[in-house]
Short mmCIF file of C-alpha atoms and ligand atoms in Angstrom, two decimals:
data_model
loop_
_atom_site.label_atom_id
_atom_site.label_comp_id
_atom_site.label_asym_id
_atom_site.label_seq_id
_atom_site.Cartn_x
_atom_site.Cartn_y
_atom_site.Cartn_z
CA MET T 1 0.09 0.16 0.13
CA PRO T 2 1.57 3.60 -1.40
CA VAL T 3 2.03 6.30 1.58
CA VAL T 4 -0.39 9.21 0.82
CA THR T 5 -0.62 12.19 2.33
CA ILE T 6 -3.41 13.40 3.93
CA GLN T 7 -4.32 16.31 1.75
CA GLY T 8 -4.32 13.75 -0.99
CA ILE T 9 -7.29 11.80 0.30
CA LEU T 10 -8.65 15.34 1.51
CA ASP T 11 -8.74 16.20 -2.35
CA GLY T 12 -10.64 12.96 -3.18
CA LYS T 13 -7.73 11.48 -5.22
CA HIS T 14 -7.59 7.40 -3.43
CA GLU T 15 -11.66 7.72 -3.09
CA GLY T 16 -12.04 3.73 -2.26
CA LYS T 17 -8.28 2.73 -2.60
CA SER T 18 -6.38 1.02 0.30
CA VAL T 19 -4.18 3.69 1.43
CA THR T 20 -0.55 4.12 4.35
CA VAL T 21 -0.57 7.37 6.11
CA ARG T 22 2.28 8.68 8.63
CA GLY T 23 1.49 10.73 10.78
CA TRP T 24 0.76 11.79 14.38
CA ILE T 25 -2.28 11.61 16.51
CA TYR T 26 -4.19 14.97 17.31
CA ARG T 27 -7.46 14.30 18.31
CA LYS T 28 -8.86 11.03 19.71
CA ARG T 29 -12.41 10.23 20.90
CA GLU T 30 -14.25 7.09 22.07
CA SER T 31 -17.58 5.46 21.66
CA LYS T 32 -19.05 1.97 22.37
CA LYS T 33 -17.94 0.82 19.33
CA THR T 34 -15.28 3.00 17.55
CA ILE T 35 -12.80 5.03 18.29
CA PHE T 36 -11.98 7.92 16.39
CA LEU T 37 -8.45 9.08 15.62
CA VAL T 38 -7.80 12.45 14.13
CA VAL T 39 -4.34 11.98 12.49
CA ARG T 40 -2.05 14.85 11.03
CA ASP T 41 1.10 14.44 8.91
CA ALA T 42 2.39 17.44 7.47
CA SER T 43 -0.13 18.43 4.19
CA GLY T 44 -3.55 17.92 6.51
CA ILE T 45 -6.27 16.21 8.93
CA ILE T 46 -7.92 13.24 8.47
CA GLN T 47 -10.51 11.40 10.76
CA CYS T 48 -9.88 7.43 11.03
CA THR T 49 -12.06 4.82 12.79
CA VAL T 50 -11.44 1.83 14.06
CA LYS T 51 -14.15 -0.88 15.20
CA THR T 52 -14.48 -2.86 18.46
CA ASP T 53 -13.92 -6.01 15.94
CA ASN T 54 -11.05 -4.47 14.63
CA PRO T 55 -7.52 -6.10 15.78
CA SER T 56 -6.48 -2.53 16.17
CA TRP T 57 -8.65 -1.90 18.53
CA ILE T 58 -5.82 -2.61 21.41
CA GLU T 59 -3.53 -0.29 19.73
CA ALA T 60 -5.81 2.24 19.09
CA GLU T 61 -6.93 2.55 23.15
CA LYS T 62 -3.87 2.48 23.67
CA ALA T 63 -2.64 5.61 21.55
CA THR T 64 -2.55 8.59 22.88
CA ILE T 65 -2.45 12.37 21.92
CA GLU T 66 0.70 12.99 19.37
CA SER T 67 1.52 9.31 19.40
CA SER T 68 3.63 8.49 15.88
CA VAL T 69 1.97 6.26 14.06
CA ILE T 70 1.56 4.62 10.94
CA ILE T 71 -2.37 3.91 10.06
CA LYS T 72 -3.53 1.03 6.92
CA GLY T 73 -7.07 1.50 5.74
CA THR T 74 -9.13 2.20 3.49
CA ALA T 75 -10.02 6.13 2.18
CA ARG T 76 -13.41 6.77 1.79
CA GLN T 77 -15.85 9.63 2.02
CA ASP T 78 -18.20 10.38 4.50
CA LYS T 79 -19.59 13.83 5.12
CA ARG T 80 -20.07 13.44 8.92
CA ALA T 81 -16.53 13.56 8.59
CA PRO T 82 -14.08 16.80 9.26
CA GLY T 83 -13.06 17.50 5.83
CA GLY T 84 -15.51 15.28 3.97
CA TYR T 85 -13.01 12.28 4.07
CA GLU T 86 -11.82 9.83 6.66
CA ILE T 87 -9.79 6.32 6.82
CA ALA T 88 -11.69 3.33 7.64
CA VAL T 89 -8.98 1.90 9.51
CA ASP T 90 -7.15 -1.82 8.94
CA LYS T 91 -4.25 -1.18 11.00
CA LEU T 92 -2.90 1.09 13.00
CA SER T 93 1.07 0.16 14.19
CA ILE T 94 2.30 2.95 17.15
CA ILE T 95 5.78 3.78 16.30
CA GLY T 96 6.17 6.15 19.10
CA LEU T 97 4.35 6.86 22.15
CA ALA T 98 3.81 10.02 23.52
CA GLU T 99 3.52 10.84 27.04
CA ILE T 100 0.35 12.99 28.62
CA PHE T 101 1.08 16.15 25.89
CA PRO T 102 1.07 19.15 28.02
CA ILE T 103 -0.99 21.80 25.24
CA THR T 104 -4.31 21.39 26.13
CA GLN T 105 -7.27 23.98 24.56
CA ASP T 106 -7.82 25.86 28.06
CA LYS T 107 -4.38 26.89 28.23
CA SER T 108 -2.50 30.36 28.12
CA GLU T 109 -0.55 32.42 25.42
CA GLU T 110 2.00 32.58 27.42
CA PHE T 111 1.63 29.11 28.44
CA LEU T 112 2.09 28.06 24.62
CA ARG T 113 5.06 30.30 23.78
CA ASN T 114 7.33 28.62 26.58
CA VAL T 115 6.58 25.42 24.59
CA ARG T 116 6.52 26.91 21.23
CA HIS T 117 8.41 23.76 20.29
CA LEU T 118 5.47 21.75 20.51
CA TRP T 119 2.91 24.45 19.76
CA LEU T 120 4.49 24.41 16.66
CA ARG T 121 3.32 21.21 15.86
CA SER T 122 -0.67 22.77 16.00
CA HIS T 123 -2.75 23.65 12.28
CA ARG T 124 -2.11 27.12 12.68
CA MET T 125 1.49 26.91 13.33
CA ASN T 126 1.92 24.59 10.28
CA LEU T 127 0.09 26.91 8.27
CA ILE T 128 2.06 29.53 9.14
CA MET T 129 5.38 28.32 7.79
CA LYS T 130 3.87 27.03 4.61
CA VAL T 131 3.05 30.48 3.65
CA ARG T 132 6.09 31.71 4.86
CA SER T 133 8.24 29.24 3.02
CA GLU T 134 6.26 29.84 -0.18
CA VAL T 135 6.74 33.93 0.42
CA LEU T 136 10.59 33.26 0.75
CA ARG T 137 10.06 30.94 -3.16
CA PHE T 138 8.09 34.27 -4.55
CA THR T 139 10.95 36.39 -3.86
CA HIS T 140 13.24 34.52 -5.10
CA GLU T 141 11.62 34.04 -8.18
CA PHE T 142 10.93 37.85 -8.60
CA PHE T 143 14.59 38.74 -8.06
CA ARG T 144 16.28 35.93 -10.15
CA LYS T 145 13.81 36.98 -13.26
CA GLU T 146 14.71 40.76 -12.44
CA GLY T 147 18.27 39.31 -13.28
CA PHE T 148 19.30 39.83 -9.50
CA ILE T 149 21.91 37.37 -8.17
CA GLU T 150 21.56 36.11 -4.80
CA VAL T 151 24.71 36.99 -2.19
CA SER T 152 25.75 35.93 1.11
CA PRO T 153 26.69 38.89 3.18
CA PRO T 154 28.19 38.83 6.47
CA MET T 155 26.59 38.47 10.36
CA PHE T 156 29.74 39.42 12.44
CA ILE T 157 30.21 42.52 11.26
CA SER T 158 32.91 45.83 13.16
CA THR T 159 30.44 48.73 12.04
CA ALA T 160 27.12 49.58 12.43
CA CYS T 161 24.83 49.81 9.66
CA GLU T 162 21.91 51.11 11.41
CA GLY T 163 22.94 53.11 14.12
CA GLY T 164 24.49 52.46 17.89
CA SER T 165 21.37 51.95 19.83
CA THR T 166 20.23 48.41 18.51
CA LEU T 167 23.38 47.26 17.69
CA PHE T 168 24.56 43.40 19.05
CA GLY T 169 27.86 43.79 20.53
CA LEU T 170 29.72 40.35 21.18
CA LYS T 171 33.08 39.65 21.73
CA TYR T 172 35.09 38.10 18.35
CA PHE T 173 38.37 36.18 19.37
CA GLY T 174 39.23 39.01 22.68
CA ARG T 175 37.12 41.51 20.27
CA ASP T 176 34.20 43.54 20.41
CA LEU T 177 32.34 43.14 16.95
CA TYR T 178 28.18 43.41 16.54
CA LEU T 179 25.73 41.10 14.78
CA THR T 180 24.33 42.57 11.81
CA GLN T 181 21.50 44.96 11.43
CA SER T 182 21.88 44.93 7.33
CA ALA T 183 23.11 43.37 4.90
CA GLN T 184 23.23 47.07 2.67
CA LEU T 185 26.70 48.03 3.06
CA TYR T 186 28.21 44.49 1.82
CA LEU T 187 25.73 44.60 -1.12
CA GLU T 188 26.65 47.90 -1.80
CA ALA T 189 30.10 46.48 -2.44
CA LEU T 190 29.16 43.59 -4.06
CA ILE T 191 26.45 45.80 -7.05
CA TYR T 192 30.71 46.56 -8.62
CA SER T 193 30.72 43.30 -9.81
CA LEU T 194 27.58 42.07 -10.39
CA GLU T 195 25.15 44.90 -10.56
CA LYS T 196 22.10 43.35 -9.04
CA VAL T 197 22.36 41.85 -5.85
CA TYR T 198 19.88 40.38 -3.05
CA CYS T 199 19.87 38.22 -0.17
CA VAL T 200 17.57 36.99 2.47
CA ALA T 201 19.42 37.03 6.04
CA PRO T 202 18.91 37.28 9.34
CA SER T 203 19.04 40.48 11.02
CA PHE T 204 19.54 41.47 14.79
CA ARG T 205 18.06 44.37 16.11
CA ALA T 206 18.45 45.19 20.30
CA GLU T 207 15.00 46.44 19.98
CA LYS T 208 14.15 47.54 23.91
CA SER T 209 10.22 48.07 23.17
CA ARG T 210 8.21 45.81 23.08
CA THR T 211 5.36 45.96 19.99
CA ILE T 212 3.55 43.52 18.20
CA ARG T 213 6.18 44.65 15.47
CA HIS T 214 9.62 44.26 16.49
CA LEU T 215 11.58 41.10 17.01
CA SER T 216 15.57 40.93 18.06
CA GLU T 217 16.31 38.17 15.07
CA TYR T 218 14.54 38.61 12.02
CA TRP T 219 14.88 37.97 8.18
CA HIS T 220 15.49 40.48 5.27
CA ILE T 221 14.78 40.93 2.56
CA GLU T 222 17.69 43.00 0.80
CA PRO T 223 18.26 43.82 -3.21
CA GLU T 224 20.67 46.27 -4.21
CA TRP T 225 21.55 47.52 -7.86
CA ALA T 226 23.46 49.77 -9.42
CA PHE T 227 22.78 52.55 -12.24
CA ALA T 228 19.18 52.87 -10.84
CA ASP T 229 17.16 55.75 -9.14
CA MET T 230 14.26 56.66 -7.12
CA GLU T 231 11.48 55.84 -9.42
CA ASP T 232 12.84 52.63 -10.52
CA LEU T 233 13.30 51.82 -6.70
CA MET T 234 9.72 52.22 -5.90
CA HIS T 235 8.73 50.06 -9.43
CA ILE T 236 10.15 47.28 -8.36
CA GLU T 237 9.59 46.91 -4.61
CA GLU T 238 5.70 47.33 -5.52
CA ASN T 239 6.45 45.12 -8.68
CA LEU T 240 7.81 42.90 -6.07
CA LEU T 241 5.04 42.96 -3.03
CA ARG T 242 2.34 42.57 -5.75
CA TYR T 243 4.12 39.24 -7.27
CA ILE T 244 4.28 38.33 -3.72
CA CYS T 245 0.79 38.71 -3.10
CA GLN T 246 -0.68 37.51 -6.45
CA LYS T 247 1.17 34.47 -5.83
CA THR T 248 -0.04 33.55 -2.64
CA VAL T 249 -3.92 34.50 -3.34
CA LYS T 250 -2.99 31.75 -6.38
CA ASN T 251 -1.04 29.24 -4.34
CA CYS T 252 -1.74 29.29 -0.99
CA ARG T 253 -5.43 30.17 -1.05
CA ARG T 254 -6.26 26.91 1.33
CA GLU T 255 -3.40 27.77 4.23
CA VAL T 256 -4.82 31.79 4.09
CA GLU T 257 -8.41 31.00 4.39
CA SER T 258 -8.03 28.59 6.92
CA LEU T 259 -5.95 30.91 8.26
CA ASP T 260 -9.16 33.51 8.41
CA ALA T 261 -7.07 36.17 7.33
CA ASP T 262 -8.73 38.63 4.59
CA ILE T 263 -7.69 37.02 1.07
CA SER T 264 -9.36 40.01 -0.80
CA LYS T 265 -6.96 42.69 0.81
CA LEU T 266 -3.47 40.81 -1.02
CA LYS T 267 -5.98 40.02 -4.07
CA ALA T 268 -6.45 44.05 -4.08
CA VAL T 269 -2.69 44.75 -4.21
CA LYS T 270 -2.27 46.88 -7.92
CA THR T 271 0.21 49.08 -9.00
CA PRO T 272 0.78 51.54 -8.90
CA PHE T 273 1.20 51.85 -4.72
CA PRO T 274 0.20 55.57 -4.01
CA ARG T 275 3.10 57.68 -3.19
CA ILE T 276 2.97 61.21 -0.59
CA THR T 277 5.97 62.87 0.70
CA TYR T 278 7.07 63.40 3.81
CA THR T 279 5.90 66.22 4.53
CA GLU T 280 2.21 66.02 2.93
CA ALA T 281 2.22 63.07 5.26
CA ILE T 282 3.50 65.63 8.38
CA GLU T 283 0.55 67.70 7.00
CA ASN T 284 -1.89 65.48 7.05
CA LEU T 285 -1.07 64.15 10.00
CA MET T 286 -1.33 67.82 11.51
CA ALA T 287 -4.74 67.83 10.39
CA LYS T 288 -5.61 65.57 11.83
CA ASP T 289 -4.66 66.92 15.19
CA LEU T 290 -1.80 64.11 15.93
CA LYS T 291 1.04 65.95 17.66
CA ILE T 292 3.82 65.32 15.13
CA LYS T 293 6.04 68.08 14.07
CA TRP T 294 8.29 68.10 10.37
CA GLY T 295 11.02 67.25 10.95
CA GLU T 296 10.39 64.26 13.85
CA ASP T 297 10.02 60.53 12.62
CA PHE T 298 7.03 58.62 12.37
CA GLY T 299 5.60 56.87 15.54
CA TYR T 300 3.59 53.74 15.25
CA ASP T 301 0.24 55.82 15.71
CA ASP T 302 1.34 58.14 13.09
CA GLU T 303 2.19 55.49 10.44
CA LYS T 304 -0.97 53.37 11.55
CA ALA T 305 -3.38 56.89 10.87
CA LEU T 306 -1.64 57.40 7.82
CA ALA T 307 -2.34 53.69 6.76
CA GLU T 308 -5.83 53.45 7.81
CA GLU T 309 -6.81 56.38 4.76
CA PHE T 310 -4.65 54.51 2.52
CA GLY T 311 -5.88 51.07 2.67
CA GLY T 312 -3.37 48.96 1.07
CA PRO T 313 0.45 49.66 0.60
CA PHE T 314 2.11 53.17 0.04
CA PHE T 315 5.15 54.74 -0.05
CA VAL T 316 6.64 58.16 2.01
CA TYR T 317 9.74 59.77 0.10
CA ALA T 318 11.71 62.66 1.01
CA TYR T 319 12.67 62.32 4.52
CA PRO T 320 14.52 64.88 6.26
CA ARG T 321 17.79 64.09 6.48
CA GLN T 322 18.35 64.48 10.48
CA ILE T 323 15.86 61.34 10.76
CA LYS T 324 17.41 59.40 8.01
CA ALA T 325 20.77 56.94 7.99
CA PHE T 326 23.95 58.46 6.88
CA TYR T 327 24.17 56.70 3.34
CA CYS T 328 20.49 58.34 2.49
CA LYS T 329 21.63 60.64 -0.42
CA THR T 330 20.68 64.60 -0.48
CA HIS T 331 18.41 65.38 -2.08
CA ARG T 332 20.94 68.26 -4.50
CA ASP T 333 17.84 71.29 -4.86
CA ASN T 334 17.00 70.66 -1.22
CA PRO T 335 19.69 69.85 0.96
CA GLU T 336 17.10 69.70 3.90
CA LEU T 337 15.74 66.25 2.37
CA VAL T 338 17.48 62.64 2.27
CA MET T 339 15.86 60.42 -1.15
CA SER T 340 14.34 57.79 1.09
CA THR T 341 11.30 56.11 1.19
CA ASP T 342 9.41 53.65 3.36
CA LEU T 343 6.67 51.47 2.83
CA LEU T 344 3.53 51.65 4.64
CA VAL T 345 0.54 48.94 5.01
CA PRO T 346 -2.67 49.23 7.22
CA ARG T 347 -2.14 48.12 11.00
CA ILE T 348 1.71 47.34 10.98
CA GLY T 349 3.40 50.44 9.08
CA GLU T 350 6.77 50.53 8.14
CA ILE T 351 7.25 47.55 6.26
CA SER T 352 10.50 48.15 4.47
CA THR T 353 12.47 50.82 4.32
CA GLY T 354 14.92 51.50 0.68
CA GLY T 355 16.13 54.89 -0.80
CA VAL T 356 19.19 56.11 -2.98
CA ARG T 357 22.71 55.89 -1.30
CA GLU T 358 24.78 58.66 -1.54
CA ASP T 359 27.69 58.08 -4.04
CA ASP T 360 29.57 61.33 -3.60
CA LYS T 361 32.67 60.74 -1.67
CA GLU T 362 32.97 64.17 -0.33
CA GLU T 363 28.99 64.49 0.53
CA LEU T 364 29.19 60.56 2.29
CA LEU T 365 32.45 62.13 4.48
CA LYS T 366 30.30 64.62 5.11
CA ARG T 367 27.12 63.03 6.65
CA ILE T 368 29.77 60.68 8.70
CA ARG T 369 31.31 63.87 10.09
CA GLU T 370 28.20 65.52 11.00
CA LEU T 371 26.67 62.27 12.75
CA SER T 372 30.07 61.88 14.14
CA LEU T 373 30.60 58.21 13.17
CA LYS T 374 34.19 57.27 12.84
CA GLU T 375 35.62 58.27 9.62
CA GLU T 376 38.33 55.33 9.51
CA ASP T 377 35.41 52.42 10.42
CA TYR T 378 33.79 53.34 6.80
CA ASP T 379 36.95 53.54 5.23
CA TRP T 380 36.45 50.71 3.23
CA TYR T 381 32.72 51.31 2.70
CA ILE T 382 34.28 55.43 1.35
CA ASP T 383 36.51 52.92 -0.89
CA LEU T 384 33.41 52.66 -2.64
CA ARG T 385 33.11 55.83 -3.96
CA ARG T 386 36.62 55.87 -4.70
CA TYR T 387 36.76 53.54 -7.23
CA GLY T 388 34.30 53.99 -9.61
CA THR T 389 30.83 55.09 -8.12
CA VAL T 390 27.95 55.06 -9.88
CA PRO T 391 24.42 55.89 -8.29
CA HIS T 392 22.60 52.93 -6.77
CA VAL T 393 19.27 52.11 -4.79
CA GLY T 394 18.24 49.50 -2.43
CA PHE T 395 15.78 48.54 0.44
CA GLY T 396 15.48 46.41 3.48
CA LEU T 397 11.45 44.84 3.55
CA GLY T 398 11.61 42.23 7.18
CA LEU T 399 9.81 39.35 5.83
CA GLU T 400 8.32 38.47 9.01
CA ARG T 401 6.43 42.53 9.25
CA LEU T 402 5.07 41.17 5.60
CA LEU T 403 4.03 38.05 7.06
CA THR T 404 2.11 39.92 10.00
CA TRP T 405 0.61 42.23 7.30
CA MET T 406 -0.64 39.33 5.13
CA LEU T 407 -1.86 36.93 7.46
CA ASP T 408 -3.46 38.98 9.55
CA LEU T 409 -0.88 37.94 12.34
CA GLU T 410 -1.82 39.59 15.92
CA ASN T 411 2.07 39.16 16.47
CA ILE T 412 4.88 39.32 14.76
CA ILE T 413 6.10 36.68 17.01
CA ASP T 414 4.09 34.00 14.85
CA ALA T 415 5.67 34.73 12.02
CA ILE T 416 9.07 32.83 12.57
CA PRO T 417 9.72 29.38 14.24
CA PHE T 418 11.69 30.50 17.39
CA PRO T 419 10.88 33.76 17.55
CA ARG T 420 13.08 36.15 19.27
CA THR T 421 12.77 39.07 21.47
CA ILE T 422 13.80 41.09 24.22
CA ARG T 423 12.31 38.26 26.99
CA ARG T 424 12.14 35.61 24.65
CA PHE T 425 14.74 33.29 23.46
CA TYR T 426 14.16 29.74 24.73
CA PRO T 427 13.21 27.36 23.70
P1 ATP S 501 11.18 50.16 12.39
O1 ATP S 501 11.12 52.07 12.58
O2 ATP S 501 9.84 49.90 12.29
O3 ATP S 501 12.03 50.10 14.28
P2 ATP S 501 13.83 50.43 11.56
O4 ATP S 501 13.27 51.79 10.79
O5 ATP S 501 14.61 50.54 12.30
O6 ATP S 501 12.14 49.99 11.44
P3 ATP S 501 15.27 49.64 9.25
O7 ATP S 501 16.10 50.01 9.74
O8 ATP S 501 14.61 50.39 7.77
O9 ATP S 501 14.01 49.47 10.25
O10 ATP S 501 14.59 48.06 8.79
C1 ATP S 501 14.05 47.57 6.94
C2 ATP S 501 13.07 46.86 7.66
O11 ATP S 501 13.30 45.61 8.68
C3 ATP S 501 11.98 47.81 8.44
O12 ATP S 501 11.61 48.04 7.44
C4 ATP S 501 11.17 46.22 8.80
O13 ATP S 501 10.42 45.59 7.69
C5 ATP S 501 12.29 45.00 8.95
N1 ATP S 501 13.11 45.14 10.59
C6 ATP S 501 13.58 46.65 11.12
N2 ATP S 501 13.67 46.13 12.27
C7 ATP S 501 12.92 45.18 12.82
C8 ATP S 501 12.33 44.44 14.05
N3 ATP S 501 12.95 44.65 15.02
N4 ATP S 501 12.06 43.40 13.38
C9 ATP S 501 11.55 42.79 12.57
N5 ATP S 501 11.67 43.77 11.62
C10 ATP S 501 12.49 44.46 11.67
MN1 MN S 502 13.44 52.04 8.76
#
């Protein structure tokens, strides 16, 4: 008897046939004449019935929640069964008999987080991890289609990219190093060879705040490319998001719907995205009586207020230079502004920051001094402006922030299997 997936049975592929499935006991219910075992494998969940006259009855009685099993039986349609199909069991073999499983229905969120290694078996986490995997696939597909070359940046770094307050320091053979916050500076070096590069890699941020959108370790989707301007940047970025959303609607409909996420929001992602300048955004927020002034960075409430108006993804661009990083290119007509853009979505706010990088050596040095950064730390980076400098752009998109928005997750911690936050690093 061939081993089949449970989803295959639910899709009606094995109707009336003998099948073998392998998985774990998800739920169990017993009546006088029948034991109902709800069994899950990676693909899905199905009800299996064992009758009193079956020699496997004793084994079925013994089987506990989360025991691993091999079941041979007949797949058949049954309107009463959840999912519309069930397996009439011929033979049940317990592979690993489980002790009493600690997760029961009445457990708190806090408890589930402490037993994350077990909670990952839940139907919900199973679905989220599948969509995460697909979103990664679509990301790679998109960049490769666009001619980007995937590169692998370092995780140990000697100089900050995004400012000191969220840097994780560590001892490296007796020296002080940091965990990377972004691959950007390294990607910039690589464009001089490969022109269009991207990576999907972890970034580390010592985020002290507890929010629904911050992790201390997250996966960062970062492209960087040469001979490009702000227009090219927004164009690639909105096309990437549209591609991911449309492919998700097409290939992950079942998962998205089972997660009770609003699929119409993904379908509605059309390009071009609305764009407003930072200054327009400030005027808009001031008109709403939010306490923000020109020159200040948006808080979460500001971003949410803006996003409500657009109802979908949109860009804010042309930020004051004092709130953006040293590598942002200054607007040539207005030195108060830098060519930086954030992509925002409803409920979550910012999901990406990108921009044109300063490609002029003297301007870059000016910025480094202005921000009292150590020039010698950035010597290699300044080299990139010494030898064949080129206009270039890039952006960083947080994978988990994207998923939190796409799947309507309450908290970003469910977008990654083993979340790391200020309080959480076990398991
Ligand atoms: P925020 O202001 O929301 O903390 P940021 O502006 O510090 O974010 P960037 O340095 O612009 O973040 O990083 C690029 C992208 O990486 C962000 O737009 C976001 O999607 C993601 N990101 C940044 N910090 C985190 C974090 N702590 N957890 C998860 N994703 C993050
Ligand atoms: Mn940002």
